[in-house]
Short mmCIF file of C-alpha atoms in Angstrom, two decimals:
data_model
loop_
_atom_site.label_atom_id
_atom_site.label_comp_id
_atom_site.label_asym_id
_atom_site.label_seq_id
_atom_site.Cartn_x
_atom_site.Cartn_y
_atom_site.Cartn_z
CA UNK O 1 2.47 18.27 -2.77
CA UNK O 2 1.27 19.28 0.68
CA UNK O 3 -0.96 16.25 1.44
CA UNK O 4 1.86 14.23 0.66
CA UNK O 5 3.77 15.83 3.33
CA UNK O 6 0.86 15.44 5.76
CA UNK O 7 0.80 11.61 5.20
CA UNK O 8 4.74 11.55 5.50
CA UNK O 9 4.43 13.34 8.78
CA UNK O 10 1.52 11.03 10.10
CA UNK O 11 3.76 8.19 9.39
CA UNK O 12 6.40 9.26 11.52
CA UNK O 13 4.52 10.92 14.33
CA UNK O 14 1.85 7.99 14.73
CA UNK O 15 4.03 5.05 14.04
CA UNK O 16 1.37 2.68 15.60
CA UNK O 17 -1.39 3.47 12.64
CA UNK O 18 -0.41 1.69 9.66
CA UNK O 19 -3.48 3.33 8.08
CA UNK O 20 -1.34 6.28 7.50
CA UNK O 21 1.17 4.41 5.75
CA UNK O 22 -1.82 3.07 3.39
CA UNK O 23 -2.87 6.68 3.03
CA UNK O 24 0.64 7.44 2.24
CA UNK O 25 0.86 4.87 -0.40
CA UNK O 26 -2.48 6.07 -2.12
CA UNK O 27 -1.11 9.67 -2.23
CA UNK O 28 2.18 8.45 -4.28
CA UNK O 29 -0.63 6.50 -6.46
CA UNK O 30 -2.47 9.81 -7.11
CA UNK O 31 0.74 11.78 -8.08
CA UNK O 32 1.45 9.05 -10.83
CA UNK O 33 4.37 7.71 -8.52
CA UNK O 34 3.47 3.85 -8.51
CA UNK O 35 7.03 2.71 -7.38
CA UNK O 36 6.99 4.65 -4.17
CA UNK O 37 3.26 3.60 -3.70
CA UNK O 38 4.46 0.03 -3.90
CA UNK O 39 7.01 0.39 -1.17
CA UNK O 40 4.48 1.91 1.07
CA UNK O 41 1.77 -0.47 0.39
CA UNK O 42 4.47 -3.29 1.40
CA UNK O 43 5.10 -1.41 4.71
CA UNK O 44 1.65 -1.26 5.36
CA UNK O 45 0.78 -4.73 4.67
CA UNK O 46 3.85 -5.92 6.76
CA UNK O 47 2.36 -3.99 9.68
CA UNK O 48 -1.46 -4.76 9.07
CA UNK O 49 -1.77 -7.74 6.51
CA UNK O 50 -5.37 -7.38 4.83
CA UNK O 51 -7.11 -8.90 1.64
CA UNK O 52 -8.19 -5.44 0.68
CA UNK O 53 -4.48 -3.98 1.04
CA UNK O 54 -3.05 -7.00 -0.87
CA UNK O 55 -5.69 -6.31 -3.84
CA UNK O 56 -4.67 -2.49 -3.96
CA UNK O 57 -1.12 -3.60 -4.27
CA UNK O 58 -2.12 -6.08 -7.12
CA UNK O 59 -3.71 -3.09 -8.83
CA UNK O 60 -0.75 -0.95 -8.63
CA UNK O 61 1.54 -3.71 -10.01
CA UNK O 62 -0.79 -4.12 -12.85
CA UNK O 63 0.17 -0.63 -13.70
CA UNK O 64 3.56 -1.22 -13.84
CA UNK O 65 3.09 -4.36 -15.95
CA UNK O 66 4.52 -6.60 -13.28
CA UNK O 67 1.53 -9.37 -13.59
CA UNK O 68 3.70 -11.65 -11.70
CA UNK O 69 3.90 -9.49 -8.64
CA UNK O 70 0.10 -8.93 -9.22
CA UNK O 71 -0.63 -12.53 -9.10
CA UNK O 72 1.28 -13.09 -5.91
CA UNK O 73 -0.64 -10.22 -4.32
CA UNK O 74 -4.00 -11.49 -5.48
CA UNK O 75 -3.09 -14.87 -4.20
CA UNK O 76 -2.12 -13.38 -0.63
CA UNK O 77 -5.42 -11.62 -0.48
CA UNK O 78 -7.32 -14.66 -1.35
CA UNK O 79 -5.38 -16.54 1.54
CA UNK O 80 -6.19 -13.44 3.96
CA UNK O 81 -9.92 -13.45 2.93
CA UNK O 82 -10.32 -17.03 3.86
CA UNK O 83 -8.97 -16.48 7.24
CA UNK O 84 -11.32 -13.33 7.51
CA UNK O 85 -9.03 -10.79 7.23
#
């Protein structure tokens, strides 16, 4: 898909912008490729941890029936939320 290539290119050319990695993850999700979305969400969260990002990751894990991973992501989201992130 064209928009997938746009996000892929942005992640390479603007490496200091984690939001491009998040959008790349969302693009994979829209295309029905949740495993690839997980990889990109993990990269995004490594660069810019956020409660909202971990909640999105938890949703993807639930789609993959990986409830334990989803619970861990929700827990991390809660920890970050309590710190105001």
